Amino acid sequence: MQRRSLGVLLLWLLAVSASIVVLAADPSKEPFTIRISCGSFDDVRTAPTNTLWYRDFGYTGGRFANATRPSFIIPPLKTLRHFPLSDGAENCYYINNVPNGHYQVRLFFALVADPNLDSEPIFDVSVEGTLFSSLLLGWSSEDEKTFAEALVFVQDSSLSICFHSTGHGDPSILSIEVLQIDDSAYKFGPLWGKGTVLRTAKRLTCASGKPAFDEDLNGVHWGGDRFWLGVKTLSSSSDDQPISTENVIAETLLAPNFYPQSIYQSAIVGTDRQPSLSFEMDVTPNRNYSVWLHFAEIENGITAEQERVFDVLINGDTAFKDIDIIRMTGERFTALVLNKTIVVTGTTLTVILQPVKGTHAIISAIEVFEIITAEKKTLTQEVSALRTVKGSLGLPLRLGWNGDPCVPQQHPWSGVECQFDDTKDHWVIDGLGLDNQGLRGVISGDISKLQHLQSINLSGNSIKGNIPLTLGTISGLQVLDLSYNELNGSIPDSLGQLASLQILNLNGNDLSGRVPASLGGRPLHRARFNFTDNAGLCGIPGLHECGPHLSVAAKIGMAFGQGKLLMQNLGPILHGTCKWPNISVHMKALEAATMKARHICFLISCQRWEFLIERHTYLGAEAEDDVGVAAVGEWVADGQVHAAHHAHLEQPKKALHRSRPSSLN
């Protein structure tokens, strides 16, 4: 009967109770698995396990190339995909229709078989927006560094794997594996869950000396396909002794980690001269690590409890005391797994197995994972809006804009500024800086879906089309710089709704019409607006006046279209000429009246305006001084404009009561 110490059992219960509840895998069903042979036009199978690799189609951009395998542990594939910097600094594989769950994601890297390209690129790798691996100089000459592996949760039925250039060569990817594992696999304690990513830092099988994968070891597929690097000694300076057995090992291939039996059939033990065992590896300082130690009592001379007892020290602290494998498992040839989470402040992680009673220390396998806090992603609707803006503006490939705009934080999108919104628990976009980028598209109205924007700078490009009306709905916008483009049309009145706007640069475009009154007075409130170098703009200081430069018929012809009055042109004309008070109130009345308008009569100049709106929209005005004022009546029929009446009024007040011109009757 299997027995466990009370202390170990209590620790196990505490860990389970504090962890997130997830469903265990059903070993009778096959897990979701996809393997991609990057750069391949056809599906490929590889020996010795006849593993199927799917062709690389529809996942990403980049270039195809033949591959040079720098290590014998790399799958025997012949092609790869690489990403020149000219295609952007961030490039991603997007894998859709992935069932939500827990996954082992592994990437193998290779070199492009082209002597003209940098032989060893240096780049970063992220999964679901979380940076988990950095390929450093010399990676191609070390087996363990030719691949990167992470355990990650998929929560929205899709998976993104991104490669971030550091400016040293083209990221080159040989293969991608996405292997579903048990939802509770490698549960290390209360901090474990969907908010963490585990990066595989080390995985050793002791004494075999032969690297192998779980598939090679006849492992259960729900355990993934872990790579075990075989070592015959834990240290080049130690006096370790390898041992092995062909006996069946109990308690293997069990949920949630499904460890293969083979890793427990060999072990390294201490010797009389050096009874302790010591393992050391380099790590990133100030990080959390999860250490998994594997044992089975397979030595022929150890048959009972108390014959081998040892402590486990990690970085000098006792992690496990009085480990007696037979006592804790109940019998020989039975697997035992111990797990400890530690904080490493230095650059080295050291594990020492120190005998306390009986003979020498023993160990079968070691796993070390770096615990990485998963990045919070950018709001989905803002990512979607940015992609629409990317397409409409015609962003060049070199800007990239792939993956998540804000994460990993080390590699945000070029020209995008991010801010973390605590209330939404997501990143949001608060700035766009795409000035002088050679953009030749148009500004999509979907830019207004970026409701957290405070600054937009698209100056110095060749952007065409109109200024979207929807820009006026971005309430927090403080800076809008669209200068020196090829924008046309009028300035939307909606921009006047931007109460926070402090800088507005529309100079150097092909805009026309009157500057909205709501913007014309804004500089008085310490805002800085620039409308110059737009030949068709008028109506504020620094620009020509709208009225005197066009004939009355031409002005009203611009205002009318097929018999309909465009009051957004007429209203600012009157306001700019006469500084008419309460313009917004009067404009609403004018707009309502002129929906059916066919006639209009107005004064060219005045000091104070009062308008009388009649059913047929005969507009009169009076000036309470002795200055003569010219009145003009216009008759609009079937979209045609005709001068109807023009007179010099000695007594302007009569203008309000005079009869309509005969042509209006």
Short mmCIF file of C-alpha atoms in Angstrom, two decimals, residues 189-385:
data_model
loop_
_atom_site.label_atom_id
_atom_site.label_comp_id
_atom_site.label_asym_id
_atom_site.label_seq_id
_atom_site.Cartn_x
_atom_site.Cartn_y
_atom_site.Cartn_z
CA GLY A 189 0.83 26.73 -6.32
CA PRO A 190 -1.57 29.61 -5.64
CA LEU A 191 -0.05 31.89 -8.29
CA TRP A 192 -0.53 29.29 -11.03
CA GLY A 193 -3.28 29.84 -13.58
CA LYS A 194 -4.31 31.69 -16.69
CA GLY A 195 -2.40 34.76 -15.60
CA THR A 196 0.97 33.01 -15.89
CA VAL A 197 3.17 31.65 -18.64
CA LEU A 198 5.78 29.00 -17.84
CA ARG A 199 8.96 29.15 -19.89
CA THR A 200 10.92 25.91 -20.00
CA ALA A 201 14.39 26.85 -18.78
CA LYS A 202 15.83 23.35 -18.28
CA ARG A 203 14.70 19.75 -18.63
CA LEU A 204 17.18 16.94 -17.94
CA THR A 205 16.93 13.19 -17.79
CA CYS A 206 19.80 11.81 -15.76
CA ALA A 207 22.29 9.08 -16.72
CA SER A 208 20.81 8.20 -20.12
CA GLY A 209 23.10 10.51 -22.06
CA LYS A 210 20.63 10.45 -24.96
CA PRO A 211 18.25 13.33 -25.74
CA ALA A 212 14.68 12.22 -26.34
CA PHE A 213 11.13 13.48 -26.72
CA ASP A 214 8.05 12.15 -24.98
CA GLU A 215 6.93 10.57 -28.25
CA ASP A 216 10.24 8.75 -28.43
CA LEU A 217 9.69 7.64 -24.83
CA ASN A 218 6.15 6.37 -25.53
CA GLY A 219 4.64 9.16 -23.46
CA VAL A 220 0.93 9.99 -23.29
CA HIS A 221 0.01 12.78 -25.71
CA TRP A 222 -1.73 14.80 -22.98
CA GLY A 223 1.73 15.38 -21.53
CA GLY A 224 2.76 17.21 -24.69
CA ASP A 225 5.98 16.19 -26.35
CA ARG A 226 8.66 17.30 -23.92
CA PHE A 227 12.29 17.32 -24.92
CA TRP A 228 14.53 15.67 -22.34
CA LEU A 229 18.22 16.42 -22.65
CA GLY A 230 20.16 13.37 -21.52
CA VAL A 231 23.15 13.93 -19.22
CA LYS A 232 25.50 11.39 -17.66
CA THR A 233 26.69 13.75 -14.95
CA LEU A 234 25.26 16.86 -13.30
CA SER A 235 28.60 18.64 -13.30
CA SER A 236 31.82 18.24 -15.23
CA SER A 237 33.75 18.47 -11.96
CA SER A 238 31.62 15.99 -10.00
CA ASP A 239 32.15 12.30 -9.36
CA ASP A 240 28.57 11.25 -10.19
CA GLN A 241 27.65 7.66 -10.99
CA PRO A 242 24.95 6.80 -13.59
CA ILE A 243 22.69 3.80 -12.93
CA SER A 244 19.68 2.32 -14.74
CA THR A 245 17.06 -0.42 -14.58
CA GLU A 246 14.62 -2.22 -16.83
CA ASN A 247 12.06 -2.69 -14.07
CA VAL A 248 8.60 -1.20 -14.55
CA ILE A 249 8.18 2.07 -12.69
CA ALA A 250 4.86 2.62 -10.91
CA GLU A 251 2.97 5.93 -10.68
CA THR A 252 3.98 7.16 -14.15
CA LEU A 253 1.84 8.42 -17.05
CA LEU A 254 -0.60 9.88 -14.51
CA ALA A 255 -2.54 13.13 -14.75
CA PRO A 256 -1.92 15.96 -14.84
CA ASN A 257 1.71 15.86 -16.05
CA PHE A 258 1.79 12.34 -17.55
CA TYR A 259 5.49 11.72 -17.07
CA PRO A 260 6.87 8.87 -19.20
CA GLN A 261 8.22 5.84 -17.40
CA SER A 262 11.59 6.02 -19.12
CA ILE A 263 12.84 9.07 -17.24
CA TYR A 264 12.64 7.12 -13.95
CA GLN A 265 14.48 4.06 -15.25
CA SER A 266 17.82 5.84 -15.02
CA ALA A 267 19.39 8.04 -12.38
CA ILE A 268 22.56 9.68 -11.14
CA VAL A 269 23.81 8.80 -7.64
CA GLY A 270 26.59 10.14 -5.49
CA THR A 271 29.73 8.20 -4.66
CA ASP A 272 31.69 7.47 -1.52
CA ARG A 273 34.15 10.17 -2.44
CA GLN A 274 31.37 12.67 -3.24
CA PRO A 275 28.04 11.51 -1.74
CA SER A 276 26.21 14.79 -2.45
CA LEU A 277 24.85 15.77 -5.85
CA SER A 278 24.97 19.33 -7.14
CA PHE A 279 23.29 20.94 -10.14
CA GLU A 280 23.80 24.54 -11.27
CA MET A 281 22.37 26.65 -14.10
CA ASP A 282 22.35 30.27 -15.21
CA VAL A 283 19.09 32.18 -14.77
CA THR A 284 17.71 35.69 -15.17
CA PRO A 285 17.96 37.50 -11.83
CA ASN A 286 14.97 38.70 -9.81
CA ARG A 287 12.60 36.16 -11.31
CA ASN A 288 10.42 33.38 -9.92
CA TYR A 289 11.27 29.81 -10.85
CA SER A 290 9.36 26.57 -10.47
CA VAL A 291 11.67 23.60 -9.83
CA TRP A 292 10.46 20.02 -10.38
CA LEU A 293 12.62 17.14 -9.11
CA HIS A 294 12.03 13.51 -10.11
CA PHE A 295 13.04 10.44 -8.12
CA ALA A 296 12.61 6.66 -8.08
CA GLU A 297 14.50 4.21 -5.92
CA ILE A 298 16.08 1.94 -8.52
CA GLU A 299 19.45 1.11 -6.90
CA ASN A 300 19.74 -2.58 -6.06
CA GLY A 301 21.28 -2.04 -2.64
CA ILE A 302 18.45 0.15 -1.32
CA THR A 303 15.39 -1.90 -0.37
CA ALA A 304 13.86 -0.32 2.74
CA GLU A 305 13.02 2.94 4.45
CA GLN A 306 15.79 4.93 6.17
CA GLU A 307 18.46 3.45 3.92
CA ARG A 308 18.63 6.65 1.86
CA VAL A 309 17.60 9.96 3.41
CA PHE A 310 18.70 13.36 2.08
CA ASP A 311 17.83 17.04 2.12
CA VAL A 312 17.27 19.22 -0.96
CA LEU A 313 18.76 22.71 -0.83
CA ILE A 314 17.95 25.31 -3.47
CA ASN A 315 20.26 28.32 -3.49
CA GLY A 316 21.36 27.46 0.03
CA ASP A 317 17.88 27.18 1.56
CA THR A 318 16.37 23.85 2.56
CA ALA A 319 13.53 23.25 0.14
CA PHE A 320 12.77 19.65 1.21
CA LYS A 321 13.98 17.95 4.38
CA ASP A 322 14.53 14.25 5.09
CA ILE A 323 13.54 12.92 1.70
CA ASP A 324 13.13 9.13 1.93
CA ILE A 325 11.86 7.91 -1.44
CA ILE A 326 10.68 4.49 -0.29
CA ARG A 327 8.92 5.94 2.75
CA MET A 328 7.17 8.62 0.66
CA THR A 329 6.14 6.33 -2.22
CA GLY A 330 5.56 3.13 -0.29
CA GLU A 331 7.84 0.89 -2.36
CA ARG A 332 10.80 0.68 -4.70
CA PHE A 333 10.50 1.43 -8.41
CA THR A 334 7.86 4.09 -7.85
CA ALA A 335 7.99 7.65 -9.16
CA LEU A 336 8.17 10.62 -6.79
CA VAL A 337 7.85 14.24 -7.93
CA LEU A 338 8.67 17.23 -5.75
CA ASN A 339 7.98 20.83 -6.72
CA LYS A 340 9.19 24.10 -5.22
CA THR A 341 8.73 27.73 -6.29
CA ILE A 342 11.58 30.08 -5.44
CA VAL A 343 12.65 33.66 -6.04
CA VAL A 344 16.13 33.96 -7.50
CA THR A 345 17.86 37.28 -6.90
CA GLY A 346 21.20 36.37 -8.47
CA THR A 347 22.17 34.88 -11.82
CA THR A 348 22.57 31.27 -10.69
CA LEU A 349 20.17 28.58 -9.53
CA THR A 350 21.81 25.78 -7.54
CA VAL A 351 20.23 22.52 -6.38
CA ILE A 352 22.15 20.39 -3.87
CA LEU A 353 21.04 16.94 -2.69
CA GLN A 354 22.78 16.39 0.62
CA PRO A 355 22.68 12.94 2.34
CA VAL A 356 21.45 12.91 5.92
CA LYS A 357 21.30 9.19 6.65
CA GLY A 358 22.39 6.08 4.84
CA THR A 359 24.02 6.11 1.46
CA HIS A 360 24.47 8.65 -1.32
CA ALA A 361 21.94 11.05 -2.89
CA ILE A 362 20.03 10.11 -6.05
CA ILE A 363 18.01 11.93 -8.75
CA SER A 364 16.30 10.84 -11.98
CA ALA A 365 15.32 14.08 -13.74
CA ILE A 366 15.13 17.85 -13.27
CA GLU A 367 12.77 20.47 -14.73
CA VAL A 368 13.07 24.22 -14.21
CA PHE A 369 10.51 26.76 -15.43
CA GLU A 370 10.63 30.52 -15.30
CA ILE A 371 7.30 31.88 -14.05
CA ILE A 372 6.26 34.84 -16.20
CA THR A 373 3.25 37.02 -15.49
CA ALA A 374 1.10 37.00 -18.62
CA GLU A 375 0.70 40.42 -20.19
CA LYS A 376 -2.71 42.07 -20.19
CA LYS A 377 -3.69 42.58 -23.80
CA THR A 378 -5.03 45.62 -25.65
CA LEU A 379 -8.81 46.09 -25.87
CA THR A 380 -10.04 43.95 -28.74
CA GLN A 381 -12.10 46.72 -30.35
CA GLU A 382 -9.12 49.07 -30.36
CA VAL A 383 -6.88 46.46 -31.98
CA SER A 384 -9.54 45.94 -34.65
CA ALA A 385 -9.82 49.70 -35.22
#
